Amino acid sequence: MGGYLTQLLAVADAELRKLRHDPWELASRAIQPVLWLLLFGNVMARVRGLAPQSIPYLDFLAPGILAQSALFVAIFYGISAIWERDLGVLHRYLVSPAPRSALVSGKALSSGARALSQAVVVYFCAAAMGVHLSLRPTNVAAAILLIALGSALFSTFSLIMACIVRTRERFMGIGQVLTMPIFFASNAIYPVALMPTWLQILARLNPLTYEVDGLRAVMLARGSSVFGLTRDFTVLAVAGIAMIAVATRMYPRMTE
Amino acid sequence: MTVIGTDSPASGGLAIETFALSRRFGALTAVDGASLSVRSAEIFGLIGPNGAGKSTLIKMLTTMLPPSGGHATVAGFDLRTQAGQVRRHIGYVPQLLSADGELTGYENLLLSARLYLVPRGEREGRIRQALELMGLTEVRDRLVRQYSGGMIRRLEIAQSTLHAPSVIFLDEPTEGLDPVGRHAVWLHIRDLRARLGAAVIVTTHYMDEADALCDRIALIDRGRILVTDTPTALKRQIGERATLDDVFAQMTGQAQEGGNYRDVRRTRRAAREHA
Ligand SMILES: Nc1ncnc2c1ncn2[C@@H]1O[C@H](COP(=O)(O)OP(=O)(O)OP(=O)(O)O)[C@@H](O)[C@H]1O
Ligand SMILES: [Mg+2]
């Protein structure tokens, strides 16, 4: 068991060390959520009836943008897995005695940790724009956990896609195609209640919806959750474990 | 220097035993009924033209590719049913680049040490020893993408032997290296055998290298093992003053050429990345 954790953390640690060698990647990721808040947020804030009565639209939007920016990074994670396969680095992992689930979970964990940099940026930017944030330690911790879970889930989903499509070119196409529906069929920028029924059904099947829903409750001073935090965490955890279980079966076959 | 013991079970001194091992890719049979045995502490060469099936055979023996037929034991463990045990007891340096260019040499070694569960208290010592042995101490904190081809190969060998494996697979470890680099790799291969008592399975396209380095050689062509013997015996079969090049040419019916676009693309790219 201790061995399993050592191997899992070894994978995550290697990923995070790479990030430390190339901090530009982090910086470039910070730009997108800031632009969404600044440009999209400020315009849409003028539209009446988009957010629930109780909070201003910018408050409503900030958790959505945080989840979205983490999603956009996680969903392209598969590219780096294909890249590692093409280079040969993947062999280094797969020929080791580490259980395949430890390798996949380690990658997922690193992706969750990476997303935290975006959380920092969005918190600062939102605070500067007058969003009423909650900085209670338990709330911040819950927000961190939600973002990490969401990123782990979507990056593992992306890894599964990479195992299926197998080439970078095809993955680029798929990545674009997947991001839009996951993003728009969710409550990230408008409430589920505004959607036509068929889209509401999709939104309720979409883990991003639960990530955003949970974030609204814990990030905002006057926020609340539609589904309840228990449901939000449960959906994310169960979906994440399911993804890891599937990826554990598929990932080793990438060397074939 | 301490010899680090391995706990592989007794298998009659055989590091590898394969029985009619095969692998098909669609209509192509890349490895066709390969039967061979490699003794422990033996340096065993696999030679053959591009596309002969050398890498495919090694990928099967390292559990990276499931066989389509036949079976094998590696380090005394069954390839199909005990893949985890096999992995614990082998080291593998693939034909392609496997060190991570975005990490330093030290970080690459640390990753391997952790993945192989080298005890925490021994990690730093073993990494330091490996860096010294491979002459990489000076560059340990440099990113691997700034390393030369020879340095990368030596790092990869260090990474895949930190856990003192009893069977080591090196797929074209000297490809793309200058004569000095090649020679250094030879010395390390001999040293691994002496230090770990490990069997070393090595592929190469340099016949002089196979001749000088290997105790025994298997010649593979189009997926089939044509012959397995010592370099001396192989040469004697062909003629009085034959070289291994002559053996190769005569047995495969061709001078060294061939391979398809895919082979060339893979080897060229690997070579470039090592440059
Ligand atoms: N994943 C794969 N899918 C389809 N065909 C493959 C695959 N891997 C290898 N092959 C084919 O199997 C044959 C054997 O390839 P292999 O890489 O084992 O040759 P090799 O002896 O290592 O050659 P080289 O000396 O060029 O490295 C080749 O024809 C190759 O194109
Ligand atoms: Mg090969």
Coordinates of C-alpha atoms and ligand atoms in Angstrom, one line a residue:
Chain A
M1 CA 0.0 0.0 0.0
G2 CA 2.8 2.4 0.9
G3 CA 4.5 1.3 -2.3
Y4 CA 1.4 2.1 -4.3
L5 CA 1.3 5.6 -2.9
T6 CA 5.1 6.1 -3.6
Q7 CA 4.6 5.1 -7.2
L8 CA 1.5 7.3 -7.6
L9 CA 3.2 10.3 -6.1
A10 CA 6.4 9.7 -8.2
V11 CA 4.3 10.1 -11.3
A12 CA 2.6 13.2 -10.1
D13 CA 5.8 14.7 -8.8
A14 CA 7.6 14.2 -12.1
E15 CA 4.8 16.1 -13.9
L16 CA 4.9 18.9 -11.4
R17 CA 8.7 19.2 -11.7
K18 CA 8.3 19.6 -15.4
L19 CA 6.0 22.5 -14.7
R20 CA 8.5 24.1 -12.5
H21 CA 11.1 23.9 -15.3
D22 CA 8.7 25.7 -17.6
P23 CA 6.6 28.1 -15.6
W24 CA 5.6 29.9 -18.9
E25 CA 3.0 27.2 -19.4
L26 CA 1.3 28.3 -16.2
A27 CA 1.4 31.9 -17.0
S28 CA -0.1 31.4 -20.5
R29 CA -2.9 29.4 -18.9
A30 CA -3.8 32.3 -16.7
I31 CA -4.7 34.6 -19.6
Q32 CA -7.8 32.8 -20.8
P33 CA -9.9 32.9 -17.7
V34 CA -9.0 36.5 -17.1
L35 CA -10.2 37.4 -20.6
W36 CA -13.5 35.6 -20.1
L37 CA -14.2 37.4 -16.9
L38 CA -13.1 40.8 -18.2
L39 CA -14.7 40.7 -21.7
F40 CA -17.5 38.2 -21.6
G41 CA -18.4 38.8 -17.9
N42 CA -18.6 42.6 -18.1
V43 CA -20.9 42.5 -21.2
M44 CA -23.2 39.7 -20.0
A45 CA -23.5 41.4 -16.6
R46 CA -25.8 43.9 -18.3
V47 CA -28.3 41.2 -19.4
R48 CA -31.1 40.9 -16.9
G49 CA -32.4 37.6 -15.7
L50 CA -29.3 35.5 -16.5
A51 CA -28.3 34.9 -13.0
P52 CA -30.6 34.1 -10.0
Q53 CA -32.0 37.2 -8.3
S54 CA -29.8 36.8 -5.2
I55 CA -26.4 37.4 -6.8
P56 CA -24.9 39.6 -9.5
Y57 CA -24.0 37.9 -12.8
L58 CA -20.3 38.3 -12.3
D59 CA -20.5 36.4 -9.0
F60 CA -22.5 33.7 -10.8
L61 CA -20.0 33.6 -13.6
A62 CA -16.7 33.4 -11.7
P63 CA -17.0 29.8 -10.5
G64 CA -18.1 28.8 -14.0
I65 CA -15.1 30.4 -15.6
L66 CA -12.8 28.7 -13.1
A67 CA -14.2 25.3 -13.8
Q68 CA -14.2 26.0 -17.5
S69 CA -10.5 27.1 -17.6
A70 CA -9.5 24.0 -15.8
L71 CA -11.6 21.9 -18.2
F72 CA -10.0 23.5 -21.2
V73 CA -6.5 22.5 -20.0
A74 CA -7.5 19.0 -18.8
I75 CA -9.3 18.1 -21.9
F76 CA -6.1 18.4 -24.0
Y77 CA -4.1 16.4 -21.5
G78 CA -4.4 13.4 -23.8
I79 CA -2.1 15.1 -26.4
S80 CA 0.8 14.9 -23.9
A81 CA 0.1 11.2 -23.4
I82 CA 0.3 10.6 -27.1
W83 CA 3.4 12.7 -27.3
E84 CA 5.0 10.6 -24.6
R85 CA 4.0 7.5 -26.5
D86 CA 5.5 8.8 -29.7
L87 CA 8.8 9.8 -28.0
G88 CA 9.1 6.6 -26.1
V89 CA 8.9 8.1 -22.6
L90 CA 5.7 6.1 -22.0
H91 CA 7.7 2.9 -22.0
R92 CA 9.6 4.2 -19.0
Y93 CA 6.4 4.1 -17.0
L94 CA 4.8 1.0 -18.4
V95 CA 7.8 -1.3 -18.1
S96 CA 8.0 -0.5 -14.4
P97 CA 6.3 -2.7 -11.9
A98 CA 4.0 0.2 -10.8
P99 CA 0.4 -0.9 -10.9
R100 CA -1.2 0.6 -14.0
S101 CA -3.9 2.3 -11.8
A102 CA -1.1 4.0 -9.8
L103 CA 0.3 5.5 -13.1
V104 CA -3.1 6.7 -14.2
S105 CA -4.0 8.1 -10.8
G106 CA -0.6 9.8 -10.5
K107 CA -1.2 11.6 -13.9
A108 CA -4.7 12.5 -12.7
L109 CA -3.4 13.9 -9.5
S110 CA -0.9 16.1 -11.2
S111 CA -3.5 17.5 -13.5
G112 CA -5.6 18.3 -10.4
A113 CA -2.7 20.0 -8.8
R114 CA -1.9 22.0 -12.0
A115 CA -5.4 23.4 -12.1
L116 CA -4.8 25.1 -8.7
S117 CA -2.7 27.8 -10.4
Q118 CA -5.8 28.7 -12.4
A119 CA -7.8 28.9 -9.2
V120 CA -5.4 31.4 -7.8
V121 CA -5.6 33.6 -10.9
V122 CA -9.4 33.4 -11.0
Y123 CA -9.8 34.2 -7.3
F124 CA -7.5 37.3 -7.6
C125 CA -9.1 38.5 -10.8
A126 CA -12.7 38.0 -9.5
A127 CA -11.8 39.8 -6.2
A128 CA -10.4 42.7 -8.3
M129 CA -13.6 42.9 -10.2
G130 CA -15.7 43.1 -7.1
V131 CA -17.0 39.5 -6.9
H132 CA -18.1 38.7 -3.4
L133 CA -15.8 35.7 -2.6
S134 CA -15.9 33.6 0.5
L135 CA -12.4 33.2 1.9
R136 CA -13.3 31.0 4.8
P137 CA -10.6 28.3 5.0
T138 CA -13.1 25.4 4.8
N139 CA -14.7 26.9 1.8
V140 CA -11.4 27.5 0.0
A141 CA -10.3 24.0 0.8
A142 CA -13.6 22.6 -0.6
A143 CA -13.1 24.7 -3.7
I144 CA -9.6 23.3 -4.2
L145 CA -10.9 19.8 -3.8
L146 CA -13.7 20.4 -6.3
I147 CA -11.3 21.8 -8.9
A148 CA -8.8 19.0 -8.4
L149 CA -11.5 16.4 -8.7
G150 CA -12.9 18.0 -11.9
S151 CA -9.5 18.3 -13.5
A152 CA -8.5 14.7 -12.6
L153 CA -11.8 13.5 -14.0
F154 CA -11.5 15.4 -17.3
S155 CA -7.8 14.7 -17.8
T156 CA -8.4 11.0 -17.4
F157 CA -11.3 11.2 -19.8
S158 CA -8.9 12.9 -22.2
L159 CA -6.4 10.1 -21.6
I160 CA -9.1 7.6 -22.6
M161 CA -9.8 9.5 -25.8
A162 CA -6.1 9.5 -26.5
C163 CA -6.0 5.7 -26.1
I164 CA -8.9 5.5 -28.6
V165 CA -7.8 7.9 -31.3
R166 CA -4.0 7.3 -30.9
T167 CA -2.6 10.1 -33.1
R168 CA -2.1 13.8 -32.2
E169 CA -3.8 15.0 -35.4
R170 CA -7.0 13.1 -34.7
F171 CA -6.9 14.1 -31.1
M172 CA -6.7 17.8 -31.9
G173 CA -9.9 17.4 -33.9
I174 CA -11.7 15.4 -31.1
G175 CA -10.5 17.8 -28.4
Q176 CA -12.2 20.8 -30.1
V177 CA -15.3 18.8 -30.7
L178 CA -15.6 17.7 -27.0
T179 CA -14.9 20.9 -25.3
M180 CA -17.8 22.9 -26.7
P181 CA -20.7 20.5 -25.7
I182 CA -19.1 19.9 -22.3
F183 CA -18.9 23.6 -21.7
F184 CA -22.2 24.8 -23.2
A185 CA -24.2 21.8 -21.9
S186 CA -23.4 22.8 -18.4
N187 CA -24.4 25.5 -15.9
A188 CA -21.0 27.3 -16.3
I189 CA -22.3 30.6 -17.9
Y190 CA -26.1 30.3 -17.5
P191 CA -28.4 28.4 -15.1
V192 CA -29.7 25.0 -16.1
A193 CA -33.2 26.3 -15.7
L194 CA -32.8 28.6 -18.7
M195 CA -32.1 25.6 -21.1
P196 CA -34.6 23.8 -23.3
T197 CA -35.5 20.4 -21.7
W198 CA -33.3 18.2 -23.9
L199 CA -30.3 20.4 -23.0
Q200 CA -31.3 20.2 -19.3
I201 CA -31.0 16.5 -19.5
L202 CA -27.6 16.6 -21.0
A203 CA -26.5 19.2 -18.4
R204 CA -27.6 17.0 -15.6
L205 CA -25.5 14.1 -17.0
N206 CA -22.5 16.4 -17.3
P207 CA -20.0 16.3 -14.4
L208 CA -18.9 19.8 -15.2
T209 CA -22.4 21.0 -14.0
Y210 CA -21.8 19.5 -10.6
E211 CA -18.3 20.9 -10.3
V212 CA -19.7 24.4 -11.1
D213 CA -22.6 23.9 -8.8
G214 CA -20.4 23.0 -5.9
L215 CA -18.0 25.8 -6.6
R216 CA -20.9 28.4 -6.6
A217 CA -21.7 27.2 -3.1
V218 CA -18.1 27.4 -1.7
M219 CA -16.5 30.1 -3.7
L220 CA -19.1 32.8 -3.2
A221 CA -20.0 34.7 0.0
R222 CA -23.7 34.5 -0.9
G223 CA -23.6 31.5 -3.1
S224 CA -25.7 28.4 -2.9
S225 CA -25.8 24.9 -4.5
V226 CA -28.7 23.7 -6.5
F227 CA -28.0 20.0 -6.2
G228 CA -26.4 20.0 -2.7
L229 CA -22.7 19.7 -2.0
T230 CA -23.0 16.0 -1.2
R231 CA -24.4 15.2 -4.6
D232 CA -21.8 17.4 -6.3
F233 CA -18.8 15.7 -4.6
T234 CA -20.3 12.2 -5.0
V235 CA -20.9 12.7 -8.8
L236 CA -17.4 13.9 -9.3
A237 CA -15.8 11.2 -7.2
V238 CA -17.8 8.4 -8.8
A239 CA -17.2 9.7 -12.3
G240 CA -13.5 10.2 -11.6
I241 CA -13.1 6.6 -10.2
A242 CA -15.0 5.2 -13.2
M243 CA -12.7 7.2 -15.6
I244 CA -9.6 5.9 -13.8
A245 CA -10.9 2.3 -13.9
V246 CA -11.4 2.5 -17.7
A247 CA -8.1 4.3 -18.3
T248 CA -6.3 1.7 -16.2
R249 CA -7.4 -0.9 -18.7
M250 CA -6.7 1.1 -21.8
Y251 CA -3.5 3.0 -21.0
P252 CA -1.1 0.0 -21.1
R253 CA -2.3 -0.8 -24.6
M254 CA -0.9 2.4 -25.9
T255 CA 2.5 0.9 -26.5
E256 CA 1.1 -1.7 -28.9
Chain B
M1 CA 31.7 -2.2 -4.9
T2 CA 28.8 -4.1 -3.5
V3 CA 26.9 -6.6 -5.6
I4 CA 23.2 -6.0 -5.2
G5 CA 21.4 -9.3 -4.9
T6 CA 18.3 -10.1 -6.9
D7 CA 15.7 -12.4 -5.6
S8 CA 14.6 -14.1 -8.8
P9 CA 13.7 -17.7 -8.3
A10 CA 16.0 -20.5 -9.5
S11 CA 15.1 -21.3 -13.1
G12 CA 18.0 -23.6 -14.0
G13 CA 20.2 -20.6 -14.7
L14 CA 18.0 -19.5 -17.6
A15 CA 17.3 -15.8 -17.8
I16 CA 14.9 -16.3 -20.7
E17 CA 13.2 -19.2 -22.3
T18 CA 10.7 -18.8 -25.1
F19 CA 8.6 -21.4 -26.9
A20 CA 7.3 -20.7 -30.3
L21 CA 6.7 -17.1 -29.4
S22 CA 4.8 -15.2 -32.2
R23 CA 3.3 -11.8 -32.9
R24 CA 1.1 -10.9 -35.8
F25 CA 0.1 -7.4 -36.9
G26 CA -2.9 -8.0 -39.2
A27 CA -1.6 -10.0 -42.1
L28 CA 2.1 -9.5 -41.1
T29 CA 3.8 -12.0 -38.8
A30 CA 6.5 -9.8 -37.2
V31 CA 7.8 -12.6 -35.0
D32 CA 7.2 -16.2 -36.1
G33 CA 7.6 -19.0 -33.7
A34 CA 10.7 -17.8 -31.9
S35 CA 12.2 -20.3 -29.5
L36 CA 15.4 -19.4 -27.7
S37 CA 17.0 -19.6 -24.3
V38 CA 19.3 -17.1 -22.7
R39 CA 21.5 -18.1 -19.7
S40 CA 22.0 -15.8 -16.7
A41 CA 25.0 -13.5 -16.9
E42 CA 25.1 -14.0 -20.7
I43 CA 25.4 -11.2 -23.2
F44 CA 23.0 -12.2 -25.9
G45 CA 22.8 -10.5 -29.3
L46 CA 19.8 -10.2 -31.6
I47 CA 20.8 -9.2 -35.1
G48 CA 18.9 -9.0 -38.3
P49 CA 17.8 -6.6 -41.0
N50 CA 15.4 -3.7 -40.4
G51 CA 12.0 -5.0 -39.8
A52 CA 13.2 -8.5 -38.9
G53 CA 11.2 -8.4 -35.6
K54 CA 13.9 -7.8 -33.1
S55 CA 12.1 -4.9 -31.3
T56 CA 8.8 -6.8 -31.5
L57 CA 10.4 -9.8 -29.8
I58 CA 11.9 -7.5 -27.1
K59 CA 8.6 -5.7 -26.6
M60 CA 6.9 -9.1 -25.9
L61 CA 9.6 -10.2 -23.5
T62 CA 9.3 -6.9 -21.6
T63 CA 5.4 -7.2 -21.4
M64 CA 4.9 -4.2 -23.6
L65 CA 3.2 -6.2 -26.3
P66 CA 1.0 -9.4 -25.8
P67 CA 2.2 -12.3 -27.9
S68 CA -0.3 -13.8 -30.4
G69 CA 1.0 -17.3 -29.7
G70 CA 3.6 -19.3 -27.8
H71 CA 4.8 -18.7 -24.3
A72 CA 7.9 -17.6 -22.4
T73 CA 9.5 -17.2 -19.0
V74 CA 11.6 -14.2 -18.2
A75 CA 13.7 -14.1 -15.0
G76 CA 11.9 -17.3 -14.1
F77 CA 8.4 -15.8 -14.3
D78 CA 5.7 -16.6 -16.8
L79 CA 5.3 -13.8 -19.3
R80 CA 1.5 -14.0 -19.5
T81 CA 0.4 -14.8 -16.0
Q82 CA 3.2 -13.1 -14.0
A83 CA 3.7 -9.9 -15.9
G84 CA 4.1 -7.8 -12.8
Q85 CA 6.9 -10.1 -11.5
V86 CA 8.6 -10.0 -14.8
R87 CA 8.6 -6.2 -14.8
R88 CA 10.1 -6.1 -11.3
H89 CA 13.1 -8.2 -12.5
I90 CA 13.9 -6.7 -15.8
G91 CA 15.4 -3.5 -17.1
Y92 CA 14.5 -2.2 -20.6
V93 CA 16.0 0.6 -22.7
P94 CA 13.8 0.9 -25.7
Q95 CA 14.9 1.7 -29.2
L96 CA 13.2 5.1 -29.0
L97 CA 14.2 7.8 -26.5
S98 CA 12.8 7.0 -23.1
A99 CA 14.4 9.5 -20.8
D100 CA 12.2 12.5 -20.2
G101 CA 13.8 15.6 -21.8
E102 CA 11.8 18.0 -19.7
L103 CA 13.3 16.6 -16.5
T104 CA 16.9 16.7 -15.3
G105 CA 19.1 13.6 -15.2
Y106 CA 18.7 13.4 -11.5
E107 CA 14.9 13.7 -11.7
N108 CA 14.7 11.0 -14.3
L109 CA 16.7 8.7 -12.0
L110 CA 14.6 9.7 -9.0
L111 CA 11.4 8.8 -10.9
S112 CA 12.8 5.4 -11.8
A113 CA 13.9 4.7 -8.2
R114 CA 10.5 5.5 -6.9
L115 CA 8.6 3.6 -9.6
Y116 CA 10.8 0.5 -8.8
L117 CA 10.3 1.0 -5.1
V118 CA 14.0 1.3 -4.3
P119 CA 13.9 1.7 -0.5
R120 CA 13.8 5.3 0.5
G121 CA 17.1 5.1 2.5
E122 CA 19.0 3.7 -0.5
R123 CA 17.6 6.0 -3.2
E124 CA 20.1 8.8 -3.0
G125 CA 23.0 6.5 -2.6
R126 CA 22.1 4.4 -5.6
I127 CA 21.4 7.4 -7.7
R128 CA 24.7 9.0 -6.8
Q129 CA 26.5 5.7 -7.6
A130 CA 24.7 5.4 -11.0
L131 CA 25.5 9.0 -11.9
E132 CA 29.1 8.4 -11.1
L133 CA 29.3 5.1 -13.0
M134 CA 27.8 6.6 -16.1
G135 CA 29.9 9.8 -15.8
L136 CA 26.9 12.0 -15.4
T137 CA 27.6 13.6 -12.0
E138 CA 28.5 16.9 -13.5
V139 CA 25.3 17.3 -15.6
R140 CA 22.9 15.8 -13.1
D141 CA 20.9 19.0 -12.7
R142 CA 20.8 19.8 -16.4
L143 CA 17.6 19.2 -18.4
V144 CA 18.0 16.0 -20.4
R145 CA 17.0 17.7 -23.6
Q146 CA 20.4 19.4 -23.4
Y147 CA 22.3 16.1 -23.2
S148 CA 24.2 14.6 -26.0
G149 CA 23.1 11.3 -27.5
G150 CA 25.7 9.3 -25.6
M151 CA 24.8 11.0 -22.3
I152 CA 21.1 10.2 -22.9
R153 CA 21.8 6.5 -23.6
R154 CA 24.0 6.2 -20.5
L155 CA 21.3 7.9 -18.4
E156 CA 18.7 5.5 -19.8
I157 CA 20.9 2.5 -18.9
A158 CA 21.3 3.9 -15.4
Q159 CA 17.5 4.4 -15.1
S160 CA 16.7 0.9 -16.1
T161 CA 19.3 -0.8 -13.9
L162 CA 18.8 1.2 -10.6
H163 CA 16.7 -1.7 -9.2
A164 CA 19.4 -4.3 -10.0
P165 CA 17.4 -6.3 -12.5
S166 CA 18.5 -9.8 -13.4
V167 CA 17.6 -9.5 -17.1
I168 CA 18.4 -6.3 -19.1
F169 CA 17.1 -5.5 -22.6
L170 CA 18.9 -2.9 -24.6
D171 CA 17.3 -2.2 -28.0
E172 CA 20.0 -0.7 -30.2
P173 CA 21.8 1.1 -27.4
T174 CA 24.6 2.3 -29.6
E175 CA 22.5 3.6 -32.5
G176 CA 23.5 7.1 -33.5
L177 CA 26.5 7.3 -31.2
D178 CA 30.0 8.2 -32.1
P179 CA 32.8 5.6 -31.6
V180 CA 33.7 6.9 -28.2
G181 CA 30.1 6.8 -27.1
R182 CA 29.6 3.3 -28.5
H183 CA 32.7 2.1 -26.7
A184 CA 31.5 3.6 -23.4
V185 CA 28.2 1.7 -23.8
W186 CA 30.0 -1.6 -24.4
L187 CA 32.0 -1.1 -21.2
H188 CA 28.8 -0.4 -19.3
I189 CA 27.2 -3.5 -20.6
R190 CA 30.1 -5.7 -19.6
D191 CA 30.1 -3.9 -16.2
L192 CA 26.4 -4.6 -15.7
R193 CA 26.9 -8.3 -16.3
A194 CA 29.9 -8.4 -13.9
R195 CA 28.2 -6.3 -11.2
L196 CA 24.7 -7.6 -11.3
G197 CA 25.3 -11.0 -12.7
A198 CA 22.5 -10.0 -15.1
A199 CA 21.8 -11.4 -18.5
V200 CA 21.9 -8.7 -21.2
I201 CA 19.9 -8.9 -24.4
V202 CA 21.1 -6.4 -26.9
T203 CA 20.2 -5.6 -30.5
T204 CA 22.6 -3.9 -32.9
H205 CA 23.2 -3.3 -36.6
Y206 CA 27.0 -3.2 -36.1
M207 CA 28.4 -6.6 -36.7
D208 CA 31.8 -5.8 -35.3
E209 CA 30.0 -4.8 -32.1
A210 CA 28.0 -8.0 -31.9
D211 CA 31.2 -9.9 -32.5
A212 CA 33.2 -8.2 -29.8
L213 CA 30.4 -8.0 -27.2
C214 CA 28.1 -11.0 -27.3
D215 CA 28.6 -14.5 -25.9
R216 CA 25.9 -15.8 -28.3
I217 CA 24.0 -14.3 -31.1
A218 CA 20.6 -15.1 -32.7
L219 CA 20.2 -14.1 -36.3
I220 CA 16.6 -13.1 -37.1
D221 CA 15.1 -12.5 -40.5
R222 CA 11.5 -11.9 -41.3
G223 CA 10.3 -12.9 -37.9
R224 CA 12.2 -16.2 -37.8
I225 CA 15.3 -17.1 -35.8
L226 CA 17.6 -18.5 -38.5
V227 CA 20.4 -19.6 -36.2
T228 CA 21.7 -19.2 -32.6
D229 CA 25.4 -19.6 -31.8
T230 CA 28.6 -18.0 -30.6
P231 CA 30.1 -15.5 -32.9
T232 CA 33.1 -17.8 -33.5
A233 CA 31.0 -20.8 -34.4
L234 CA 28.8 -18.7 -36.7
K235 CA 31.8 -17.4 -38.6
R236 CA 33.4 -20.8 -38.8
Q237 CA 30.3 -22.1 -40.6
I238 CA 30.7 -19.6 -43.4
G239 CA 34.4 -19.9 -44.0
E240 CA 38.0 -19.6 -42.8
R241 CA 38.3 -15.8 -42.6
A242 CA 34.7 -14.9 -42.6
T243 CA 33.4 -11.9 -40.6
L244 CA 30.0 -11.6 -39.0
D245 CA 29.1 -9.3 -41.8
D246 CA 29.6 -12.3 -44.2
V247 CA 27.4 -14.4 -41.9
F248 CA 24.7 -11.8 -42.0
A249 CA 24.8 -11.4 -45.8
Q250 CA 24.8 -15.1 -46.5
M251 CA 22.2 -16.1 -44.1
T252 CA 19.7 -13.4 -44.7
G253 CA 20.5 -13.5 -48.4
Q254 CA 21.1 -9.8 -48.5
A255 CA 23.6 -7.1 -47.7
Q256 CA 22.2 -4.9 -44.9
E257 CA 19.4 -3.0 -46.4
G258 CA 15.6 -3.2 -46.5
G259 CA 13.0 -2.1 -44.0
N260 CA 10.0 -0.1 -45.0
Y261 CA 9.1 3.5 -44.6
R262 CA 7.8 2.9 -41.1
D263 CA 11.0 1.4 -40.0
V264 CA 13.1 4.2 -41.5
R265 CA 10.9 6.9 -40.1
R266 CA 11.1 5.4 -36.6
T267 CA 14.8 4.9 -36.6
R268 CA 15.6 8.2 -38.2
R269 CA 13.5 10.1 -35.8
A270 CA 14.9 8.3 -32.8
A271 CA 18.4 9.1 -34.1
R272 CA 17.6 12.7 -34.5
E273 CA 16.2 13.0 -31.1
H274 CA 19.4 11.5 -29.7
A275 CA 21.5 14.0 -31.6
Ligands
LIG1 N1 2.6 -1.6 -33.9 C1 2.8 -2.1 -35.1 N2 1.8 -2.2 -36.0 C2 2.0 -2.8 -37.2 N3 3.2 -3.3 -37.6 C3 4.3 -3.2 -36.8 C4 4.1 -2.7 -35.5 N4 5.3 -2.7 -34.9 C5 6.2 -3.3 -35.7 N5 5.5 -3.6 -36.9 C6 6.1 -4.3 -38.1 O1 6.7 -5.5 -37.6 C7 7.9 -5.8 -38.3 C8 9.0 -6.0 -37.3 O2 9.3 -4.7 -36.7 P1 10.4 -4.5 -35.6 O3 10.3 -3.1 -35.1 O4 10.3 -5.6 -34.6 O5 11.7 -4.8 -36.4 P2 13.3 -4.6 -36.0 O6 13.9 -5.9 -36.2 O7 13.3 -4.1 -34.6 O8 13.8 -3.5 -37.0 P3 14.8 -2.3 -36.8 O9 16.2 -2.9 -37.0 O10 14.5 -1.4 -38.0 O11 14.6 -1.7 -35.5 C9 8.1 -4.6 -39.2 O12 7.7 -4.9 -40.5 C10 7.3 -3.5 -38.7 O13 6.8 -2.6 -39.6
MG2 MG 14.0 -2.4 -33.7

